[in-house]
Structures are given as structure tokens and as C-alpha cells.
């Protein structure tokens, strides 16, 4: 091989690469041209075939020839111009042979001076996609089954850019109305010192808005001084109404406990009494067009956050609670914050807010943390089964819920869990039936349905005491029984509209879809009528969404009934799959495939070389072999091998590497004491 200079070789390599790029570009252009030609051919052939979405009244009025005073027929359709889901039919009159352009839908002018008009059906399709969570590809798949022509992505994007801001505007207005409703309900609750029912919420909604015109103040004979605050007057901290909010963050990419690298997230602030969204924030540290190299002046950048995914929650909380202009305009400050204990949100709020904020721990997140702590104890206390953990978790929930609002009562009830399970019932209430007959009382959720004991569970009481002491120290945050379940429900609504399997955070589509979820939460399923009215679109002619909203309300009432809850808990506790797993054996486990293949191969080996098993006769002497192990699992160690034949017996003992399980120790009446071997 002749010697070639490196510079010459690099030049030749660059020339070859440039040629390959030119050939690839030429092939792409030819392919695109062929696709365009095939598309034009298919469109030309599809004139008059398939199905179309039309506005019946508009089409019926347009199919008329005025000079002939006769109706036009689609049998004489010569050409079709498609604009998304709308079409323009070129129809020739069979009498005078005049050509008419007939549109299947009406155009909606732009809300601004600049911008072209779009067909209403395309705008409504974009709103439907944002509400249902579908994209253009699933929509076209659905259309292909119905034999409808496909719609291009660019058409839907233009329509979404028109409908999306209107959707966000409706969502913002609903949040402002929710703030006023929450303020009224907080005032009524502070005066009556009670919780709200649905009828109370309706009464609060009937109260006129607290922000009235300065020249026309609200009448003074309304409920207390709720409506006496003039509109847009400067509100000081002293006259601001303190409200409670629930806050939680949701991310568009699931974290596994070790990696939190989502590009976007959404924070929601929900009123304590109204359960409506008072504010929401969508953050993203990624922009698709910027990633492709587009200049910031050429597009509206979707990136509005520069930090990490873990810092999104305190960032959104400060923006929604401490720096929210809507709260200041309504004369409202946040005095109670309900959230989880997974982030530094409360520390950031107390640093930024000028008024004190009370922290209330979300009960569901707290129960989850207690459950995880019990599973960590299971590593050292092998006897601790899942059913025992569920029983202790249920007892903690009873202790908190039955003493709602009583901090000292919650503390005493939490610490009494330890005493009750160890057979000490002096501090138990009337609910405890063990006080009547402590000797025969059945502890249903505990091992062998008996109380805990230091003999059978060494070291367990101290571990349980430490765990319950941590919960008792948080009694002042647990006693209000706060919950962010409404936030979790809202996060689920957002996921249905912007699935985590799709990447929407690179554009404004993510913000628009979250806004659709806000409208659904605050206004119900019929929120689309408000969007259509603001976007100058025709209202819906069918009551489908009203029926959907009615079904949701009926379902919510049914799920809240005690008998339905009891039935749901009963079905959950049955766990019929446990028996099936036990009968089927090991069928699914990480990395078990190779082991099962080796076992199958070993079972299929020819065993002809093995001698036949001898037949049992009367002269055979039985030999009894017994094994004792450190526990009842397949991974436990053998500690004794015992053999007995007639009157003769012998045992071999092995020193295990770990302690004997308490249950196995009770049946074997033996224990391993390594200190005696030293």
C-alpha cells in the first residue's frame, strides 16, 4: 500500500463525504417530489369519494344556482380544494353550466388585524385535540378508518396557535373567579368556624364579587363585610383575607427515586374550601426550536426556566403564592400551605413571603413515608410481613383521622399504637375491645393474632417507638388532616391531555393542554362553550358535554358513599392473586430466564444411564432424614441434619452465618449463640 500524507487523506475523505451528502439530498428531493405527485394524483382521484365533515345549513344554502333558480347537485362535482377538514367544492350547474365554489364550512376571521382567517372546523378540531389529549397522527388514523381525508400537521398547528391563547385566557379568568370564591368561603368559614358543604359553596358563589367599582360601591347590607371592599383599592396586609391552599407539582417524565431529569413540570394551587384551581404554572427548560438552532427572535421560546427538575417545585410555589398578582388584586394572602415533605418548598415560601405561613403535611404522602419506613425495618426484622405493615399503617390513619384538629389527641393516639399492640390498654379509648377481655382478645392484624412481645420480636418495640415518635412530633402538621388529592387528580387530568409518552414541553402545546385541564377542573366539561364564545366560534348543538358532566357528578357522589368505599376496600383486601401466585410457582422474576432455560435443559437430558429404582420389599428398613434450617425461605441455611433408622439415630450440626428466625427458633427449641464459640 503506497504511503499517503494525512492531509491528502483527509481532503479525499471530505470530498467523499460531500459527494455522499449531495447524493443523499438529491434522493430526498426526488422522494419528496414523488410523494407530492402521488398525493396530488390521489387527491385528484378522491374527488367525490369518501366522507367529508360539512356544515349542513351552510352547504344546503350554498348549493343553489340563482340565475336558473335550481338546486346544484354534487353529481356534477368537478374539483375539490381541501383546507384541513374543510373543503371547497367546484360544482357546475347542469342547466346553465356555470361554475360555483361552495365551501363546506365558514371562515373565522383573526382576532387581530394581522393573520389570515381559518375555517371553524379546523379551530374546533384543534380545541378537541387539546381537550382529549390526542395528536395529529392518532387523529388521522381515526379518520382513515372512517374514510375521511387526512389533515396536515401544519394546519392543526396553525389552528392550535389560534385557539391555544384563547384557552389559556379562559383558564386565567376561571382562576381569578376561583380566588374570589375561595375568599368568600374563607370569610364565611372564619365566622362560622365550620367546614363547607356543596350548598354552602353555592351560597358563596351567589355572593356578589368582592371587587366592585369605586364609584359604585357594593351595598352595605350584604353578608358581613364581604362585599364592602371597593374595587382596585390598595389592599394592605392588615385587611387581606388569609386563605388555605393545597400545592403540588407534577412532572412530564417519571422519576425512579434516583433520577429526576424531566424537562418540564406544572404546579397547581388549589383552594382549601372551593377545591378549585387558584393558579397554575407551567415551567420548561427546553425549547425544540432553540435546540434546532433557531434564533430567539424568530420564534416564541418555550423555555421559561433555567434550573433543574428538582428546583421546579419551590420555583413554582414562590411564583404562585408569594409573587402572584391575582392574589394581591383580590386582597388575599396565603396563611396555610398544604403539601408534601419531599421538597424545600415551605422554606422557599417562608423566605419570600412577608406573612407567616402554616405548614400542613399531606396525609397521603405522610402515610406513604410511614409505609416506606416500615419496609426499611423489615430488612432487620424478617418476620415483619406485608399484612402487618398494612395493619400498622391503618392504625396510624385511624389515630390521625379520629382526632382531627386536636394536636394533643393526635400525639397521644399515635404513641398509644405501640402500647395497644404490646397488650397495654390503659390509655385506649372506648373503641378498644381488648379492655373487656385482654387475655382472649384476638389481634387480627398481628403475627399469630396475638400481641407483640419482646421475647418473640426482640428489638421491635424500640424500633416501633422511634418510628411513632417521629410521627407524634409532626402532630401539629398532621392534625388538620390536609390532603393534596385534588392536586393529584389535576395532575392526572394533565397527563391525559399531555401524555408522558409524548414530548410536548418543547413548544407552547404543553401550556395550552395544561390550560385545558385547568378549564375542565374549574368550569367542568362544558368549558368549551366559553372557549367557543371567546374565539367567535359557533356553540355546540348537542348536549354531549352536559351529559358527561352529569355522569361525572353522579360517579363522584357514588364513590363518596360509605358502602361503596367499604366494598372497594373489601375487593382490594381479597388479593386473590396471592393464591394464584402460590399455586403457579415462580413465573416472573428479574433475570430468571437463563436459570429456567438451564433447568429445562437439565430436565430433558437422557436419563437412560441412571439405574432403575429398586422395588420396596418387606426386608427394606426405612431411614428417616430431617433437616433444620435458619428459617422458612429457600435461601436459608441448614443447621442440623438428623437421621434415624430403627433404634439408631445421629445428628450433624452446622454453624450458620446468620441468626435463626424467631419462628424457627420456637419450633426447633434451639438458638445460635456465636459469643459462646469465642
XYZ file of C-alpha atoms in Angstrom:
678
model
C 0.000 0.000 0.000
C 1.591 3.309 -1.031
C 2.207 5.968 1.573
C -0.349 8.835 1.565
C 0.027 12.008 3.540
C -2.517 12.539 6.264
C -3.618 15.920 4.887
C -4.275 14.397 1.464
C -6.257 11.541 3.019
C -8.383 13.983 4.986
C -9.095 16.017 1.859
C -10.165 12.893 -0.028
C -12.360 11.824 2.877
C -14.042 15.236 2.969
C -14.646 15.107 -0.786
C -16.239 11.666 -0.481
C -18.436 12.829 2.396
C -19.562 15.897 0.431
C -20.456 13.696 -2.542
C -22.430 11.349 -0.297
C -24.320 14.287 1.193
C -25.161 15.647 -2.275
C -26.418 12.243 -3.404
C -28.490 11.834 -0.229
C -30.006 15.303 -0.648
C -30.834 14.570 -4.291
C -32.522 11.302 -3.290
C -34.541 13.095 -0.604
C -35.687 15.725 -3.114
C -36.694 13.037 -5.605
C -38.559 11.131 -2.898
C -40.387 14.281 -1.774
C -41.317 15.093 -5.375
C -42.655 11.569 -5.889
C -44.675 11.811 -2.678
C -46.146 15.148 -3.780
C -47.033 13.735 -7.169
C -48.664 10.671 -5.636
C -50.559 12.877 -3.204
C -51.842 15.122 -5.996
C -52.843 12.062 -8.006
C -54.654 10.556 -5.016
C -56.423 13.840 -4.312
C -57.491 14.106 -7.930
C -58.869 10.567 -7.827
C -60.578 11.116 -4.452
C -62.920 13.850 -5.724
C -66.399 12.817 -4.722
C -65.249 9.703 -2.856
C -65.074 9.024 0.858
C -66.668 11.087 3.599
C -66.439 14.772 4.493
C -67.266 16.920 7.520
C -69.723 19.586 6.403
C -71.894 22.251 7.980
C -75.303 21.190 6.730
C -77.071 24.539 6.871
C -74.250 26.371 5.092
C -73.882 23.682 2.429
C -77.626 23.490 1.822
C -77.904 27.236 1.269
C -74.836 27.346 -0.997
C -75.994 24.547 -3.313
C -78.239 26.833 -5.361
C -77.960 28.443 -8.794
C -79.605 31.877 -8.660
C -79.857 32.507 -12.448
C -81.509 29.144 -13.018
C -83.305 29.164 -9.674
C -82.439 25.493 -9.309
C -80.516 23.394 -6.812
C -76.970 22.336 -7.602
C -76.083 18.669 -7.471
C -72.852 17.122 -6.194
C -73.135 14.690 -9.078
C -71.533 17.466 -11.134
C -68.617 17.956 -8.719
C -65.542 18.693 -10.839
C -62.845 19.538 -8.314
C -62.208 19.773 -4.595
C -59.850 22.057 -2.689
C -59.128 20.733 0.780
C -58.144 23.029 3.644
C -57.711 20.709 6.586
C -61.115 19.310 7.477
C -62.897 21.904 5.335
C -63.303 21.688 1.588
C -64.229 23.927 -1.314
C -66.302 22.082 -3.899
C -66.119 23.211 -7.541
C -69.622 22.380 -8.790
C -71.012 23.037 -12.281
C -74.667 23.815 -12.816
C -76.187 21.160 -15.069
C -78.520 23.736 -16.641
C -76.507 26.909 -17.344
C -73.067 25.254 -16.957
C -71.937 27.986 -14.546
C -69.186 27.027 -12.068
C -69.633 27.682 -8.349
C -67.214 27.465 -5.435
C -69.044 26.042 -2.440
C -67.405 25.895 0.983
C -68.296 23.170 3.476
C -67.643 25.421 6.465
C -67.420 29.083 7.396
C -64.236 31.012 7.992
C -63.420 32.707 11.293
C -61.514 35.998 10.997
C -58.386 36.525 13.026
C -58.796 38.133 16.442
C -56.013 40.554 15.492
C -55.596 42.714 12.432
C -52.753 40.562 11.189
C -53.252 36.926 10.371
C -55.446 35.065 7.952
C -58.865 33.609 8.534
C -59.164 29.935 9.399
C -62.017 27.528 8.981
C -64.085 26.934 12.097
C -63.917 23.149 11.794
C -60.106 23.255 11.941
C -60.189 25.506 15.012
C -62.654 23.202 16.738
C -60.549 20.186 15.802
C -57.515 21.824 17.433
C -59.550 22.533 20.580
C -60.750 18.929 20.572
C -57.206 17.592 20.326
C -56.084 19.756 23.243
C -59.038 18.591 25.313
C -58.801 14.881 24.500
C -55.010 14.565 24.604
C -54.687 13.201 21.075
C -52.217 14.250 18.421
C -52.386 14.611 14.662
C -51.248 11.042 13.934
C -53.922 9.322 16.089
C -56.497 11.682 14.594
C -55.518 10.713 11.054
C -55.603 7.021 11.993
C -59.144 7.523 13.230
C -60.027 9.389 10.031
C -58.573 6.615 7.882
C -60.992 4.130 9.449
C -63.906 6.485 8.751
C -62.626 7.084 5.197
C -62.154 10.793 5.902
C -59.299 12.690 4.228
C -56.251 13.287 6.450
C -55.397 16.652 7.914
C -51.882 18.048 7.711
C -49.888 18.788 10.840
C -49.186 22.367 9.739
C -52.926 23.061 9.508
C -53.539 21.819 13.047
C -50.540 23.746 14.388
C -51.867 26.995 12.906
C -55.262 26.294 14.444
C -53.715 25.455 17.830
C -51.757 28.696 17.783
C -55.095 30.490 17.329
C -57.168 28.521 19.881
C -54.428 27.974 22.479
C -54.141 31.591 23.705
C -57.940 31.794 23.970
C -57.923 28.597 26.022
C -55.230 29.997 28.327
C -57.190 33.240 28.719
C -60.323 31.341 29.776
C -58.231 29.336 32.250
C -56.760 32.505 33.780
C -60.199 34.084 34.136
C -61.506 30.940 35.836
C -58.590 31.104 38.302
C -59.452 34.716 39.167
C -63.084 33.765 39.762
C -61.924 30.844 41.907
C -59.804 33.205 44.043
C -62.845 35.384 44.763
C -64.918 32.301 45.572
C -62.235 30.997 47.922
C -62.029 34.396 49.616
C -65.781 34.468 50.241
C -65.785 30.910 51.542
C -62.814 31.625 53.816
C -64.633 34.620 55.312
C -67.791 32.589 55.932
C -65.780 29.700 57.398
C -63.868 32.031 59.731
C -67.139 33.487 61.027
C -68.982 30.187 61.449
C -65.946 28.011 62.312
C -67.164 25.083 60.280
C -66.423 23.165 57.122
C -68.249 23.643 53.833
C -70.852 21.543 52.108
C -71.976 21.803 48.492
C -74.926 24.021 49.453
C -72.579 26.384 51.292
C -70.404 26.561 48.187
C -73.408 27.519 46.078
C -74.331 30.239 48.577
C -70.789 31.606 48.453
C -70.927 31.666 44.666
C -74.134 33.723 44.816
C -72.352 36.425 46.816
C -71.536 39.330 44.534
C -67.849 39.766 43.702
C -65.869 41.470 46.428
C -64.151 43.695 43.880
C -66.672 46.368 42.944
C -66.329 49.722 41.235
C -65.056 52.608 43.448
C -67.739 54.961 42.103
C -70.476 52.392 42.714
C -69.612 50.583 45.951
C -71.377 47.401 46.903
C -74.375 47.703 49.244
C -73.599 47.539 52.935
C -76.355 45.103 53.862
C -74.694 42.066 52.319
C -73.181 39.177 54.262
C -70.928 40.716 56.920
C -68.342 42.905 55.192
C -67.646 40.515 52.342
C -68.727 42.938 49.634
C -67.666 46.168 51.311
C -64.180 46.195 49.773
C -64.037 48.691 46.886
C -62.584 47.621 43.612
C -58.880 48.097 42.880
C -58.221 49.942 46.095
C -54.802 49.455 47.656
C -55.026 46.445 49.941
C -52.734 46.292 52.958
C -51.633 43.199 54.811
C -53.983 44.023 57.660
C -57.157 43.865 55.507
C -56.063 40.925 53.361
C -58.027 37.712 53.865
C -55.973 34.667 54.826
C -56.785 31.512 52.877
C -55.507 27.961 52.806
C -54.165 26.373 49.640
C -53.066 22.945 48.501
C -49.972 22.840 46.322
C -48.295 20.060 44.421
C -46.006 19.653 41.439
C -46.291 17.234 38.559
C -43.588 16.360 36.051
C -43.863 15.198 32.455
C -41.254 12.482 32.947
C -41.444 9.938 35.728
C -38.572 9.832 38.236
C -37.497 6.488 39.645
C -36.234 7.733 43.009
C -32.676 8.283 41.757
C -33.020 10.279 38.549
C -35.166 13.390 38.204
C -34.373 14.902 34.821
C -37.725 16.000 33.407
C -37.558 18.995 31.095
C -40.921 20.377 32.201
C -43.395 20.375 35.058
C -46.595 22.028 36.222
C -47.505 23.419 39.627
C -51.091 23.768 40.802
C -52.508 25.810 43.696
C -55.995 24.695 44.787
C -58.255 26.401 47.318
C -58.862 24.672 50.641
C -62.641 25.235 50.669
C -63.555 25.598 46.997
C -61.308 22.801 45.651
C -60.827 24.917 42.540
C -57.543 25.894 40.954
C -56.493 29.373 42.067
C -53.349 29.437 39.959
C -51.122 27.217 37.858
C -47.644 27.438 36.436
C -46.032 25.502 33.578
C -42.226 25.526 33.589
C -39.874 24.200 30.933
C -36.121 24.335 30.493
C -36.226 23.086 26.911
C -37.296 24.616 23.612
C -37.457 22.487 20.498
C -36.790 25.317 18.058
C -33.838 26.595 20.080
C -32.443 23.058 20.132
C -32.659 23.005 16.332
C -30.631 26.224 16.123
C -33.376 28.769 15.521
C -32.763 32.325 16.690
C -34.743 33.599 19.664
C -36.117 36.500 17.605
C -37.607 34.120 15.027
C -39.956 32.258 17.370
C -41.633 32.350 20.746
C -39.283 30.418 23.011
C -40.930 27.774 25.198
C -38.102 27.844 27.755
C -39.015 29.850 30.859
C -36.854 28.146 33.488
C -33.121 27.582 33.784
C -32.838 25.323 36.854
C -33.077 21.591 37.453
C -36.187 19.426 37.672
C -35.911 19.224 41.466
C -35.978 23.009 41.754
C -39.187 23.395 39.764
C -41.485 22.816 42.744
C -40.193 25.609 45.031
C -39.832 27.895 41.993
C -43.497 27.449 41.023
C -44.686 27.704 44.633
C -42.961 31.056 45.127
C -44.374 32.327 41.832
C -47.948 31.241 42.614
C -48.092 32.064 46.336
C -45.571 34.805 47.104
C -45.493 36.688 43.782
C -48.998 36.173 42.421
C -50.550 39.461 41.206
C -54.039 37.896 41.128
C -53.906 37.218 44.879
C -52.794 40.774 45.587
C -55.520 42.223 43.381
C -58.180 40.184 45.195
C -56.833 41.135 48.639
C -55.826 37.609 49.590
C -52.754 36.160 51.299
C -51.906 32.517 51.837
C -51.838 31.648 55.533
C -51.964 27.854 55.343
C -49.956 25.686 52.972
C -50.825 22.022 52.450
C -48.146 19.988 50.729
C -45.813 17.043 50.976
C -42.450 16.788 52.701
C -40.478 15.892 49.587
C -39.004 19.299 48.743
C -37.792 22.611 50.163
C -40.976 24.398 49.115
C -42.023 25.662 52.546
C -38.521 27.006 53.236
C -38.567 28.962 49.964
C -42.045 30.336 50.732
C -41.137 31.486 54.229
C -38.070 33.174 52.806
C -40.029 35.081 50.143
C -43.342 35.800 51.926
C -43.747 38.708 54.313
C -46.590 36.994 56.217
C -46.339 33.806 58.292
C -47.393 30.566 56.614
C -48.572 27.494 58.489
C -47.365 24.198 57.003
C -49.800 21.265 56.929
C -48.478 17.894 55.809
C -50.445 15.987 53.208
C -51.815 12.912 54.950
C -51.442 10.595 51.955
C -47.775 11.458 51.448
C -47.176 11.068 55.175
C -48.758 7.607 55.174
C -46.586 6.665 52.212
C -43.467 7.779 54.098
C -44.544 5.783 57.171
C -45.094 2.757 54.950
C -41.600 3.078 53.433
C -40.056 3.377 56.897
C -41.767 0.143 57.973
C -40.427 -1.646 54.918
C -36.932 -0.491 55.829
C -37.424 -2.040 59.272
C -38.365 -5.267 57.532
C -34.727 -5.636 56.485
C -33.714 -6.154 60.118
C -36.973 -7.723 61.349
C -37.520 -10.537 58.858
C -40.806 -11.637 60.423
C -42.459 -8.303 59.525
C -44.861 -9.235 56.736
C -46.788 -7.005 54.361
C -50.068 -7.650 56.190
C -48.562 -6.475 59.491
C -47.255 -3.305 57.824
C -50.694 -2.599 56.346
C -52.264 -3.093 59.793
C -49.894 -0.616 61.476
C -50.410 1.863 58.653
C -54.175 1.565 59.062
C -53.879 2.171 62.816
C -51.884 5.356 62.195
C -54.585 6.593 59.822
C -57.288 5.920 62.428
C -55.284 7.725 65.117
C -54.984 10.870 62.997
C -58.453 10.939 61.431
C -60.356 10.267 64.683
C -58.591 13.177 66.382
C -58.821 15.678 63.532
C -57.987 19.177 64.721
C -56.748 18.017 68.160
C -52.945 18.163 68.248
C -52.588 16.626 71.712
C -55.144 13.962 70.866
C -53.205 13.025 67.732
C -49.954 12.805 69.707
C -51.476 10.591 72.386
C -53.231 8.344 69.867
C -50.062 7.844 67.807
C -47.958 6.887 70.830
C -50.742 4.601 72.079
C -50.356 2.430 68.956
C -47.220 0.917 70.473
C -48.879 0.230 73.833
C -52.033 -1.224 72.292
C -50.128 -3.684 70.098
C -47.992 -4.784 73.067
C -51.063 -5.505 75.205
C -51.134 -2.322 77.301
C -54.663 -0.903 77.074
C -54.811 1.557 79.965
C -54.815 4.583 77.631
C -57.086 3.068 74.958
C -60.493 4.596 74.312
C -63.918 3.025 74.119
C -63.081 1.619 70.703
C -60.673 -0.918 72.238
C -62.424 -4.229 72.948
C -59.301 -5.727 74.499
C -60.025 -3.846 77.739
C -63.003 -6.136 78.394
C -61.129 -9.421 77.950
C -57.406 -8.804 77.375
C -56.402 -12.473 77.668
C -58.692 -13.745 74.903
C -58.586 -10.701 72.635
C -57.703 -11.517 69.021
C -55.215 -9.129 67.361
C -56.348 -9.699 63.784
C -53.519 -7.913 62.002
C -50.587 -9.138 64.128
C -48.462 -12.327 63.988
C -50.407 -15.420 65.095
C -53.222 -12.978 66.005
C -51.519 -12.255 69.320
C -49.923 -9.155 70.750
C -46.316 -8.197 70.160
C -43.790 -9.328 72.748
C -40.130 -8.621 73.360
C -39.471 -12.352 73.556
C -40.813 -13.185 70.104
C -39.805 -9.904 68.442
C -36.587 -8.723 70.110
C -35.739 -5.079 69.456
C -39.051 -4.429 67.727
C -40.584 -2.273 70.446
C -37.702 0.195 70.460
C -37.758 0.449 66.659
C -41.535 0.970 66.597
C -41.293 3.546 69.383
C -38.713 5.579 67.452
C -40.824 5.458 64.304
C -44.012 6.555 66.082
C -42.131 9.302 67.942
C -41.257 10.882 64.598
C -44.941 10.867 63.655
C -46.008 12.271 67.042
C -43.532 15.138 66.680
C -45.387 16.125 63.485
C -48.803 16.114 65.173
C -49.302 19.864 64.694
C -48.925 19.413 60.927
C -50.922 16.166 60.794
C -53.892 17.181 62.968
C -55.632 19.300 60.247
C -55.714 16.149 58.053
C -54.635 18.059 54.974
C -54.797 16.411 51.579
C -53.464 17.213 48.120
C -55.642 14.599 46.457
C -57.246 17.320 44.340
C -53.789 18.236 43.025
C -53.083 14.600 42.192
C -56.409 14.464 40.369
C -55.441 17.572 38.405
C -52.062 16.022 37.541
C -53.909 13.007 36.173
C -56.102 15.303 34.076
C -52.959 16.934 32.680
C -51.406 13.555 31.873
C -54.489 12.529 29.900
C -54.123 15.685 27.780
C -50.320 15.696 27.545
C -49.221 12.050 27.942
C -45.762 11.375 29.314
C -45.081 9.191 26.288
C -45.341 12.317 24.093
C -42.904 15.219 24.151
C -44.943 18.427 24.280
C -42.694 20.544 26.513
C -40.621 21.833 23.595
C -43.442 24.082 22.369
C -46.411 26.008 23.702
C -48.604 22.938 23.183
C -47.819 21.765 26.725
C -49.023 25.064 28.220
C -52.208 25.004 26.142
C -53.035 21.435 27.153
C -52.470 22.162 30.847
C -54.749 25.189 30.434
C -57.412 22.851 29.039
C -57.109 20.735 32.196
C -57.483 23.885 34.341
C -60.669 24.827 32.486
C -62.019 21.313 32.977
C -61.250 21.435 36.705
C -62.737 24.878 37.331
C -65.594 25.085 34.830
C -66.458 21.446 34.190
C -66.786 19.583 30.921
C -68.856 22.389 29.381
C -65.928 24.832 29.445
C -65.618 24.516 25.671
C -68.651 26.775 25.255
C -66.758 29.621 26.943
C -63.789 28.978 24.653
C -66.000 28.939 21.552
C -67.687 32.179 22.574
C -64.380 33.973 23.128
C -62.924 32.590 19.886
C -66.006 33.646 17.845
C -66.952 30.032 17.111
C -70.445 28.605 16.953
C -71.743 26.907 20.123
C -72.252 23.165 20.341
C -75.560 21.913 19.000
C -75.587 18.718 21.065
C -75.682 18.256 24.856
C -72.942 15.639 24.953
C -70.754 17.569 27.379
C -73.622 18.357 29.716
C -74.388 14.656 29.940
C -70.704 13.921 30.506
C -70.562 16.427 33.359
C -73.711 14.895 34.882
C -72.164 11.409 34.756
C -69.021 12.703 36.461
C -71.031 14.246 39.288
C -73.075 11.067 39.791
C -69.908 8.965 39.818
C -68.259 11.266 42.369
C -71.295 11.030 44.672
C -71.351 7.239 44.387
C -67.648 6.881 45.116
C -68.034 9.017 48.251
C -70.728 6.761 49.748
C -69.536 4.688 52.751
C -70.938 1.408 51.408
C -69.183 1.894 48.060
C -65.923 2.695 49.858
C -66.303 -0.400 52.050
C -66.904 -2.571 49.003
C -63.882 -1.112 47.221
C -61.708 -1.788 50.283
C -63.088 -5.328 50.530
C -62.174 -6.059 46.913
C -58.724 -4.632 47.487
C -58.145 -6.750 50.592
C -59.179 -10.020 48.933
C -55.918 -10.272 46.986
C -56.991 -13.371 45.093
C -53.790 -13.167 43.042
C -51.713 -14.288 46.040
C -53.182 -17.791 45.964
C -52.679 -17.950 42.195
C -49.018 -16.941 42.541
C -48.508 -19.620 45.185
C -50.079 -22.327 43.018
C -48.252 -21.316 39.836
C -44.857 -21.106 41.486
C -42.101 -18.812 40.250
C -43.220 -17.431 36.869
C -41.759 -13.919 36.745
C -38.592 -12.567 38.336
C -35.773 -10.324 37.199
C -33.059 -12.370 35.462
C -34.762 -15.737 35.891
C -34.876 -16.579 32.174
C -31.395 -18.160 31.958
C -31.962 -20.226 35.090
C -35.259 -21.563 33.739
C -33.612 -22.447 30.413
C -30.875 -24.381 32.226
C -33.489 -26.155 34.333
C -35.460 -27.117 31.212
C -32.288 -28.365 29.531
C -31.364 -30.420 32.590
C -34.841 -31.943 32.716
C -34.617 -33.011 29.064
C -31.276 -34.857 29.436
C -31.440 -38.557 28.637
C -31.545 -40.455 31.937
C -31.013 -43.904 30.463
C -27.695 -44.264 32.282
C -29.377 -43.997 35.684
C -30.205 -47.327 37.367
C -33.836 -48.200 37.884
C -35.216 -47.549 41.347
C -35.449 -50.843 43.301
C -38.841 -52.074 44.406
C -39.689 -51.835 48.092
C -39.951 -55.181 49.894
C -40.618 -56.299 53.457
C -36.890 -56.622 54.077
C -36.285 -52.915 53.430
C -35.512 -50.837 56.506
C -36.849 -47.250 56.408
C -34.453 -44.409 57.163
C -35.897 -41.088 58.332
C -33.962 -37.938 57.361
C -34.814 -34.485 58.724
C -33.342 -31.051 58.059
C -33.493 -27.974 60.291
C -32.845 -24.547 58.768
C -32.497 -20.979 59.995
C -35.884 -20.046 58.536
C -38.590 -20.959 56.083
C -37.160 -19.482 52.885
C -35.296 -21.314 50.131
C -32.250 -19.126 50.755
C -31.971 -20.067 54.459
C -29.091 -22.213 55.742
C -29.092 -25.756 57.108
C -28.178 -26.006 60.811
C -28.935 -29.681 61.523
C -29.143 -32.956 59.597
C -30.769 -35.740 61.621
C -31.009 -39.411 60.584
C -32.910 -42.199 62.351
C -33.016 -45.896 61.437
C -34.775 -48.138 63.900
C -33.313 -47.506 67.347
C -30.231 -45.782 65.966
C -30.047 -42.045 65.308
C -27.355 -39.487 64.510
C -27.206 -35.726 64.017
C -24.770 -33.385 62.325
C -24.736 -29.667 63.193
C -23.564 -26.805 61.006
C -22.710 -23.276 62.121
C -24.859 -20.782 60.142
C -23.700 -17.373 59.028
C -26.872 -15.607 60.215
C -29.254 -15.804 63.146
C -32.133 -18.246 63.358
C -35.590 -16.828 62.620
C -37.708 -16.372 65.802
C -40.448 -18.672 64.482
C -37.940 -21.349 63.501
C -36.265 -20.992 66.895
C -39.601 -21.639 68.592
C -40.246 -24.854 66.659
C -36.660 -26.143 66.904
C -36.135 -25.076 70.512
C -32.597 -24.134 69.546
C -30.652 -20.941 69.062
C -27.256 -19.932 67.772
C -25.023 -18.061 70.229
C -21.788 -17.115 68.466
C -20.374 -15.482 71.587
C -20.003 -18.922 73.222
C -17.641 -20.008 70.436
C -15.141 -17.240 71.088
